[in-house]
Coordinates of C-alpha atoms and ligand atoms in Angstrom, one line a residue:
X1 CA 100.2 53.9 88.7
X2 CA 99.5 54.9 92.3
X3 CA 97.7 58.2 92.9
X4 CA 96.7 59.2 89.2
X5 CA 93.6 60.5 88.2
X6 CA 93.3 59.7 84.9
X7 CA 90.1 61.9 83.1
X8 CA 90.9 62.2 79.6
X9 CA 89.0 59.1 78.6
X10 CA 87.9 60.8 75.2
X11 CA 91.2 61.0 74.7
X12 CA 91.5 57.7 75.3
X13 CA 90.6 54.7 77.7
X14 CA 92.4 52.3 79.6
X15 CA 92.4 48.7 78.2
X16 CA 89.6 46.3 79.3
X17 CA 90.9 43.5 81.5
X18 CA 89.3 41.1 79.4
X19 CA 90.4 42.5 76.3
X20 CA 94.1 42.8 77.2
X21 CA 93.6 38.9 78.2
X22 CA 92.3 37.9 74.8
X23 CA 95.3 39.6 73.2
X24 CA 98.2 38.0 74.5
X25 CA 97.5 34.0 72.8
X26 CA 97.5 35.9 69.4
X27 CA 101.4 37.7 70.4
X28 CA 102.7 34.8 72.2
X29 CA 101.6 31.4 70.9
X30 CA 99.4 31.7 68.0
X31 CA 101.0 34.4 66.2
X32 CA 100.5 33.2 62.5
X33 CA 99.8 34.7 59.5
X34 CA 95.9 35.2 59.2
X35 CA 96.8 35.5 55.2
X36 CA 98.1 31.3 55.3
X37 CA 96.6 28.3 54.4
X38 CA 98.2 26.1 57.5
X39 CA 96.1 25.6 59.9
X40 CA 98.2 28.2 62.5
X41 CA 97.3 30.6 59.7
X42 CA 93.8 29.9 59.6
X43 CA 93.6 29.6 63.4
X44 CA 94.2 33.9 63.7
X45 CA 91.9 34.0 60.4
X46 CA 89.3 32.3 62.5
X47 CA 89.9 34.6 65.5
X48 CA 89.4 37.6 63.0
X49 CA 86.6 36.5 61.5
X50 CA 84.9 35.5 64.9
X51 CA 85.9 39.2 66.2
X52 CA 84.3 40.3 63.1
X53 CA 80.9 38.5 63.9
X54 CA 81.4 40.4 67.2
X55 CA 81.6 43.4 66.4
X56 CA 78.6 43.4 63.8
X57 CA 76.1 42.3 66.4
X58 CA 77.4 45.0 68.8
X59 CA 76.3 47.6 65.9
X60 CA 73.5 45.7 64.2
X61 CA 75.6 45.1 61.2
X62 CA 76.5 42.2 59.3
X63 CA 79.6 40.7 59.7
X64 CA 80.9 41.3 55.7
X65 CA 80.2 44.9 56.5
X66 CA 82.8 45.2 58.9
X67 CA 86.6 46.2 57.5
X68 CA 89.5 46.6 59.8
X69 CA 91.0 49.8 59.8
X70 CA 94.4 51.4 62.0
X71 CA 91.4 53.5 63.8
X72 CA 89.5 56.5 63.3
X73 CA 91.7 58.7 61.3
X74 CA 92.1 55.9 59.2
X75 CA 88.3 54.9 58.9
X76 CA 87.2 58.7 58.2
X77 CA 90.1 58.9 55.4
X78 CA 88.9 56.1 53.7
X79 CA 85.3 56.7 54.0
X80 CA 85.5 60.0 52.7
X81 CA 88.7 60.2 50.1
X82 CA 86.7 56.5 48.7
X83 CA 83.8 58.1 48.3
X84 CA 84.7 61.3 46.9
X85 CA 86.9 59.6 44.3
X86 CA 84.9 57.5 42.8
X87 CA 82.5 60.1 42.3
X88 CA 82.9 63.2 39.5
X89 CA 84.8 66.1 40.3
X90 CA 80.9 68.4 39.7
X91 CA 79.8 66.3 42.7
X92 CA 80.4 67.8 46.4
X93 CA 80.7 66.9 50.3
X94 CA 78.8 67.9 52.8
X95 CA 80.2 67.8 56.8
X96 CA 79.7 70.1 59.9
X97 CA 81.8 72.4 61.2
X98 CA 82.4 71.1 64.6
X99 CA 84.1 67.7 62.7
X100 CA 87.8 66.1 64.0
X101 CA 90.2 66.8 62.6
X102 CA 90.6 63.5 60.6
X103 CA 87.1 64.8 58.6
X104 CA 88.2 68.4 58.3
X105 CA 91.7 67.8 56.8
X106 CA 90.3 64.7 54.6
X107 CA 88.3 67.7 53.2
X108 CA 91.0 70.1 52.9
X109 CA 92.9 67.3 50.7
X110 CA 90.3 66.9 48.5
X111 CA 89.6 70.4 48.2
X112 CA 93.2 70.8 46.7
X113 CA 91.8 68.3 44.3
X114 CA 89.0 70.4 42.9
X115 CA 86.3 68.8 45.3
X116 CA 83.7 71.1 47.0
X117 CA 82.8 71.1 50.6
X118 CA 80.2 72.4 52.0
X119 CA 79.9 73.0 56.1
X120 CA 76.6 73.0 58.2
X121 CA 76.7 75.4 60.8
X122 CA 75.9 74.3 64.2
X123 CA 73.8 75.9 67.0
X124 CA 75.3 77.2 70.6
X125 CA 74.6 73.4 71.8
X126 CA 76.9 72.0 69.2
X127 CA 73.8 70.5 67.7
X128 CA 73.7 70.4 63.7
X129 CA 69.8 70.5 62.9
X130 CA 68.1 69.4 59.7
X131 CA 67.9 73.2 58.6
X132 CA 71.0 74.1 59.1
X133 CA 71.6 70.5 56.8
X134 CA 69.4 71.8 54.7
X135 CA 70.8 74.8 53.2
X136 CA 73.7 73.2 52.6
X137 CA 72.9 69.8 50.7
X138 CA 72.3 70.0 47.2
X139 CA 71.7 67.5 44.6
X140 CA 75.2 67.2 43.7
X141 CA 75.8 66.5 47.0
X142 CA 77.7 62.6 46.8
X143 CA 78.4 62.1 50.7
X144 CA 77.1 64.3 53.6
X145 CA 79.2 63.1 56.7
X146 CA 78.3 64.6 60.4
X147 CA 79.6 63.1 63.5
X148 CA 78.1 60.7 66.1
X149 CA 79.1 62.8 68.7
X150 CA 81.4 65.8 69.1
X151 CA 85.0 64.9 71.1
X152 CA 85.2 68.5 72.4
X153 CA 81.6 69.3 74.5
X154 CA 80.1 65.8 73.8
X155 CA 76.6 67.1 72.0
X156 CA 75.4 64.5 70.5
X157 CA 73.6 64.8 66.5
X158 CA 70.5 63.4 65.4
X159 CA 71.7 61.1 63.1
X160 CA 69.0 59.8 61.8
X161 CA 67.2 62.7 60.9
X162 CA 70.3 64.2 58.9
X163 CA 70.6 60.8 57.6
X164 CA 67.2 61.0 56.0
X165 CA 67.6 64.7 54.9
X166 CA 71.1 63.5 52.9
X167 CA 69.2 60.4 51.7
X168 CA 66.4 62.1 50.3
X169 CA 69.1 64.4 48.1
X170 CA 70.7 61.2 46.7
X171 CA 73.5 61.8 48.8
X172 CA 75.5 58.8 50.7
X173 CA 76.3 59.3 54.4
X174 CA 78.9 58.5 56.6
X175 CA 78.8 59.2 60.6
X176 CA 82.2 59.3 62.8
X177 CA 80.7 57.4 65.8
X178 CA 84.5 57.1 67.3
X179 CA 83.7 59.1 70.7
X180 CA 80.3 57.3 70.5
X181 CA 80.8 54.1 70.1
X182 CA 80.6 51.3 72.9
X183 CA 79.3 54.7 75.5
X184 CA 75.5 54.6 73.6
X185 CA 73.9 52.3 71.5
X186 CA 74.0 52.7 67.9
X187 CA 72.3 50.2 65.6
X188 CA 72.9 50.7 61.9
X189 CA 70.2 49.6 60.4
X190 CA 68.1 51.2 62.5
X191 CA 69.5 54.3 61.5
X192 CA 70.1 53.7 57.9
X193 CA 73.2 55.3 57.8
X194 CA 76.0 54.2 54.8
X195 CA 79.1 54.0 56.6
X196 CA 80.7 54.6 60.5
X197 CA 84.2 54.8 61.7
X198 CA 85.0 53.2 65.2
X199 CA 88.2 53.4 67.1
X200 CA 89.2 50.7 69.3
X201 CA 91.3 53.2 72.0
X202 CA 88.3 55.0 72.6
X203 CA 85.8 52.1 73.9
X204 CA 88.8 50.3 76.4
X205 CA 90.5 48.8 73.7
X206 CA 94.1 48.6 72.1
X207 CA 95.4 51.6 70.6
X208 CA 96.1 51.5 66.8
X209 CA 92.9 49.9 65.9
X210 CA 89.8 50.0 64.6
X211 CA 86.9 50.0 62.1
X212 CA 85.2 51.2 58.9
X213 CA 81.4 50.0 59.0
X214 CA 80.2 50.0 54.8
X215 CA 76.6 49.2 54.2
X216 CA 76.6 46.3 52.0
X217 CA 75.9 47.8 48.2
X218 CA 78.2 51.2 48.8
X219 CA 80.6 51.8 46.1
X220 CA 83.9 52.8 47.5
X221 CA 87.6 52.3 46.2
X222 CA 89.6 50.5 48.8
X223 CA 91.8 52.3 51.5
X224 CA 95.1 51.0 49.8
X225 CA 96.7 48.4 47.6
X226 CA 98.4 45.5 48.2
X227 CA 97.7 42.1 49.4
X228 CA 93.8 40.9 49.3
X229 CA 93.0 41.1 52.5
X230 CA 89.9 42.5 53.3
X231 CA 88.4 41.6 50.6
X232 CA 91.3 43.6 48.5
X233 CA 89.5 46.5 50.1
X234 CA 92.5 46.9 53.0
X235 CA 95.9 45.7 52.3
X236 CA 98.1 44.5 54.7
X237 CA 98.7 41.5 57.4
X238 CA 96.4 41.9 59.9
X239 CA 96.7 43.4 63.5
X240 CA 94.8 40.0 64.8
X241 CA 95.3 40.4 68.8
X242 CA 94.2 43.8 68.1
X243 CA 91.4 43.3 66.4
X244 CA 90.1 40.5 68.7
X245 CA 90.5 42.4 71.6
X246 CA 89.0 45.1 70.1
X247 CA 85.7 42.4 70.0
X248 CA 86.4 42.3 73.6
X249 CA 86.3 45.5 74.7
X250 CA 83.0 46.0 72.3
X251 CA 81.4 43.5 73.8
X252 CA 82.0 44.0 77.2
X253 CA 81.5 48.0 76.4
X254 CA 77.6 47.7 75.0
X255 CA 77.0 44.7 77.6
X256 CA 78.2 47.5 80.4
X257 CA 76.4 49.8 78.6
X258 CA 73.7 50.7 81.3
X259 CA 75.4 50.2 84.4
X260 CA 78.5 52.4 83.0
X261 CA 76.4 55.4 82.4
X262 CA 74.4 55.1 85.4
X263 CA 78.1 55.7 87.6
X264 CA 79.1 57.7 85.2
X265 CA 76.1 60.6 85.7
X266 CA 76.9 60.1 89.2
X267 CA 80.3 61.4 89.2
X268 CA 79.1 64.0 86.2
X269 CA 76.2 65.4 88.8
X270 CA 78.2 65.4 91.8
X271 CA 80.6 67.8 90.2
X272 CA 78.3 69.8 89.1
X273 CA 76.9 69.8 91.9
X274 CA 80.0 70.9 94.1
X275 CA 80.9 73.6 91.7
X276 CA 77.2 75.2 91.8
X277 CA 77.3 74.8 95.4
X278 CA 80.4 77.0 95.5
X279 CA 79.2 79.8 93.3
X280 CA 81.6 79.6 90.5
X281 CA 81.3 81.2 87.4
X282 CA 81.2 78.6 84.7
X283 CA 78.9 77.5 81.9
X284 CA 78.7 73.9 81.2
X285 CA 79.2 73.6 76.8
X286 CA 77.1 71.5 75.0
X287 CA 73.4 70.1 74.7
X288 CA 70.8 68.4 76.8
X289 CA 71.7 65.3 74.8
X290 CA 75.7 64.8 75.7
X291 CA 77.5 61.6 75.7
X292 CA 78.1 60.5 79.2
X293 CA 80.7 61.5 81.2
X294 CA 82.1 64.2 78.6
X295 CA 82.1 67.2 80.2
X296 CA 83.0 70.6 79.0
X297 CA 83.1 73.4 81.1
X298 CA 84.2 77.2 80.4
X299 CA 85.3 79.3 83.8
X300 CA 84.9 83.2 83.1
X301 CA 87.6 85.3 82.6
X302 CA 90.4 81.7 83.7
X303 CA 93.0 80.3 81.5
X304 CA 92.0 76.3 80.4
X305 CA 95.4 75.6 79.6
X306 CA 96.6 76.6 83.0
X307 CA 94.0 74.9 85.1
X308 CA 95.5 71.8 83.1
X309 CA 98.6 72.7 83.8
X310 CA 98.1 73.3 87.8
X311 CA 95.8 69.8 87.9
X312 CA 98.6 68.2 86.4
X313 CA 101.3 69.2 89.2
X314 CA 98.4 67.4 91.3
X315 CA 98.4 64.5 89.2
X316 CA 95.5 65.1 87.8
X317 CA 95.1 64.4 83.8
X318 CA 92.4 66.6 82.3
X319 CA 92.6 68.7 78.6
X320 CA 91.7 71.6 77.3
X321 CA 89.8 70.0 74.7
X322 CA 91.1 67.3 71.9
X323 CA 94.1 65.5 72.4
X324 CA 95.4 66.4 69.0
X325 CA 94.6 69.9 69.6
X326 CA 96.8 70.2 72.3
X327 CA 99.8 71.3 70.5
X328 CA 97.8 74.1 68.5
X329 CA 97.0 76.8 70.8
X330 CA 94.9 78.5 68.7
X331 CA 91.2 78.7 70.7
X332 CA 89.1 75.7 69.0
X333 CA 86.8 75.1 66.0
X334 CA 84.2 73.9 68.0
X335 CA 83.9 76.5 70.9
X336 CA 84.5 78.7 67.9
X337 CA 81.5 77.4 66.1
X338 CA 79.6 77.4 69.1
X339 CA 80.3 81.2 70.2
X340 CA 81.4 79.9 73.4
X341 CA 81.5 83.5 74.9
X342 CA 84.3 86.0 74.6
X343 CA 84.8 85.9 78.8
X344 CA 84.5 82.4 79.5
X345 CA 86.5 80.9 75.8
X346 CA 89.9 80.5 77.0
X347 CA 89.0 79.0 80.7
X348 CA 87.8 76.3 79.0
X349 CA 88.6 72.6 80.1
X350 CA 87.2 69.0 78.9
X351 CA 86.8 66.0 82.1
X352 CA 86.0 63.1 80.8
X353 CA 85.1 60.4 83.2
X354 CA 85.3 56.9 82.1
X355 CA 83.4 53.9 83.3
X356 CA 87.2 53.1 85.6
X357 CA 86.5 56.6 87.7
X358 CA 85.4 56.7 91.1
X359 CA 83.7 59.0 93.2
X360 CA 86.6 59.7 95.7
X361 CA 88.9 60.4 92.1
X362 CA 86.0 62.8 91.4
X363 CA 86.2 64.9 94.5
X364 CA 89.9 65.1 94.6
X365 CA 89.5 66.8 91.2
X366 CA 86.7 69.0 92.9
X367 CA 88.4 70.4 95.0
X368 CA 91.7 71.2 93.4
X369 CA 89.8 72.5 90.9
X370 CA 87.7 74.8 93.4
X371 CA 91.0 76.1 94.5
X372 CA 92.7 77.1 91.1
X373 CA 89.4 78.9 89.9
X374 CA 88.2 80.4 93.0
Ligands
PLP401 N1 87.2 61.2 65.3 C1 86.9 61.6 66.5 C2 85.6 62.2 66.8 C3 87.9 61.5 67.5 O1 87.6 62.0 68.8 C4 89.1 60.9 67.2 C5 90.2 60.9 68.3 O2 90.3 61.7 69.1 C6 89.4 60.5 65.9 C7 88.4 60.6 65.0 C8 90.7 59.8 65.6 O3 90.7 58.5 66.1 P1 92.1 57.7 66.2 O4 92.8 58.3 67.4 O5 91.7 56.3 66.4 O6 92.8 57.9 65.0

């Protein structure tokens, strides 16, 4: 579409050209069953299996650790409702308090059942460290689970140290690497962590599909019942151009990886830039370690949800923080848990540039944006 600047890419991307390539065989010709026995069956079994080998090198995993999911919300349900089940009703959860949605409601479900969750606080960079871990794990602690990297201001956690803290308390631990994934490297085993939930939208992918990393070993009931596919653990035919473009986008994603954030910063620090230059009042949210391109940024005493709205008359896309938010106009958890400051809270706005941007796309938005605030 002619003359859109699209820069919502956390809320989501815009399909790889590759990866919408590798989809349409498996729609159009080869659209079998991945569940028969004929060989048209076992040609899209082969395609998902290959996409699973994919994937697993992308993340250092191996490929029987991968299970296909619908996407994040999916992947974070399952990871934590299968853990929490299977363990006793004295054990608890651990998460932060900057989590998506899809973690925080999972918890609010299970707290209906009698399970106990436990939030680490964050600091004013959106950073959970292993202190603020600390008071909260115990050892009836079953599965801590803290996020890659935070949707709203980007801050990304250190996962492996928290991972170590919840391993040393016998507790499992699960990491929603959705924003994160295919926009740093993550390597699994390097990290040591249990379990990760990927989302294929968010890394220039197909919407509506994704993954559930499990750490060969982990005990966890399966998502749902039904047929035996993945390995009885995740019923139901499979989504198989999905999840081999999905590979795609992966693969092309972590090959891009370097190049990608190096434009990326460039269109981060030239807004930045622009805006300092100009003297406006605004405070950039989140830490010195942010995923790339997710910028959050809090104008004093502005409205957020009108600057969207004005940008958008320009045809500019921008939010005032998580998609899914966007209906609820309550001020959010995580500038909440941050203590974004009382003047600057409600101006806030989330840009997030994707590797597709451009610089002329990026001072268009500078100065319409200069305009609205000034
Ligand atoms: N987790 C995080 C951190 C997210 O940002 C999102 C989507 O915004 C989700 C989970 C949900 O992913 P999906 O849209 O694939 O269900």
């Amino acid at each position: 579409m002619d003359n859109i600047i699209y820069l919502d890419n956390a809320a989501t991307t815009q399909i790889d050209e590759d990866a919408y390539k590798a989809m349409i065989p498996w729609l159009t010709t080869f659209y079998g069953n991945a569940s028969q026995k004929y060989f048209f069956g076992q040609k899209a079994h082969k395609a998902i299996e290959t996409a699973r080998e994919k994937i697993a090198k992308c993340i250092n995993a191996n490929p029987n650790e991968i299970y296909y999911t619908s996407g994040g919300t999916e992947s974070d349900n399952w990871a934590l409702k299968g853990i929490a089940l299977k363990s006793n009703l004295n054990k608890n959860i651990v998460v932060s308090n900057i989590e998506h949605h899809a973690i925080l409601n999972s918890c609010n479900f299970l707290k209906q059942l009698n399970y106990k969750v436990l939030y680490a606080d964050v600091d004013s960079c959106g950073t959970i460290n292993t202190n603020s871990l600390l008071k909260v794990l115990n050892d009836k602690t079953c599965l801590t689970s803290i996020m890659f990297a935070n949707n709203e201001i980007g801050t990304i956690e250190p996962i492996k140290e928290l991972c170590k803290e919840a391993h040393d308390k016998g507790s499992l631990f699960h990491t929603d690497a959705v924003q994160a994934l295919g926009h740093v490297p993550i390597d699994v085993k390097d990290l040591n962590i249990d379990m990760l939930s990927a989302s294929s939208h968010k890394f220039n992918g197909p919407k509506g599909v994704g993954f559930l990393y499990i750490k060969d070993g982990v005990d966890i009931l399966p998502f749902n019942n039904g047929g035996a596919q993945e390995k009885n653990m995740r019923a139901g035919t499979e989504n198989v151009a999905s999840i081999v473009a999905m590979s795609v986008a992966l693969e092309n994603n972590i090959k891009g990886l370097n190049n990608n954030r190096k434009h990326i910063l460039e269109l981060e620090n030239y807004l930045i830039g622009f805006l300092k230059d100009k003297n406006v009042d605004f405070i950039r949210n989140g830490s010195n370690n942010t995923l790339p391109g997710v910028i959050s940024l809090s104008f004093k005493n502005q409205d957020g949800e009108s600057i969207m709205h004005r940008l958008d008359l320009k045809k500019i896309c921008i939010s005032t923080g998580a998609a899914c938010d966007s209906i609820n106009t309550q001020v959010s958890h995580v500038l909440n848990a941050i203590h974004a400051p009382s003047d600057y809270i409600k101006g806030t706005i989330r840009i997030s540039i994707g590797k597709n941007n451009t610089l002329d796309e990026i001072k268009r938005l500078s100065i319409e944006l200069l305009k609205i605030v000034q």
